[in-house]
C-alpha angles and dihedrals in degrees: 000000000000124000124218115251114246122228107244115241129181116260091242092056093049091048089058094055119111110253092207090062094050096044088049098050089043090056100047087054100045099042092038086057091046092049093046094055091047089050092068087068090044087252131143120204089259090056088051090048093052092046095053097043090048095046091048092053114020115200090009099097131068121191088253099050093041091048091051090052102044098043092082089065099047116101098169102063092250120190102225094195090064090051093051088047092051094050089049096052091048087058092243103115128033127194120210125215092277092050097254113151125223130175120239123224088263089050092052092047090049092049092049090051090051091044091058094046089048087051092057089053093044089054092050092047090053097040112132091008120111119219088247092056089045096050090045089052092052092046090053092049090048093054089046091054092045093048085060095047097257132136106273096174123111118275114252 
């Protein structure tokens, strides 16, 4: 995997850059890539979130509990009922009499295919970036969020 060479700029020029622009640009590129990979399985990010939560804790989640947990991450106004219905109609997700959700074999296979695609996107995103650089970047972003009164804790 090759990484694009960056144009070097003096530190004072970079320090004057608006963080809102750069965080927005990074978000669009990273999330756009993830959404592109998921789309090959006809999945959205909410599909992905549901599949992973249900896989991690079979029979723990109900539609209502999971919708409440995931709504805070949704930036597209997703109708979670439609996503649950789509996964059920594919035969990927089952719901018992109590409303507890479980992935089927087909659902787990689809989740693993999507996971593999997302891992490739993750590798490309991290190419040429050391773990220390990545951690420092996240710590800076967390401080920016906290400075503005936001939730800088790790997502659950």
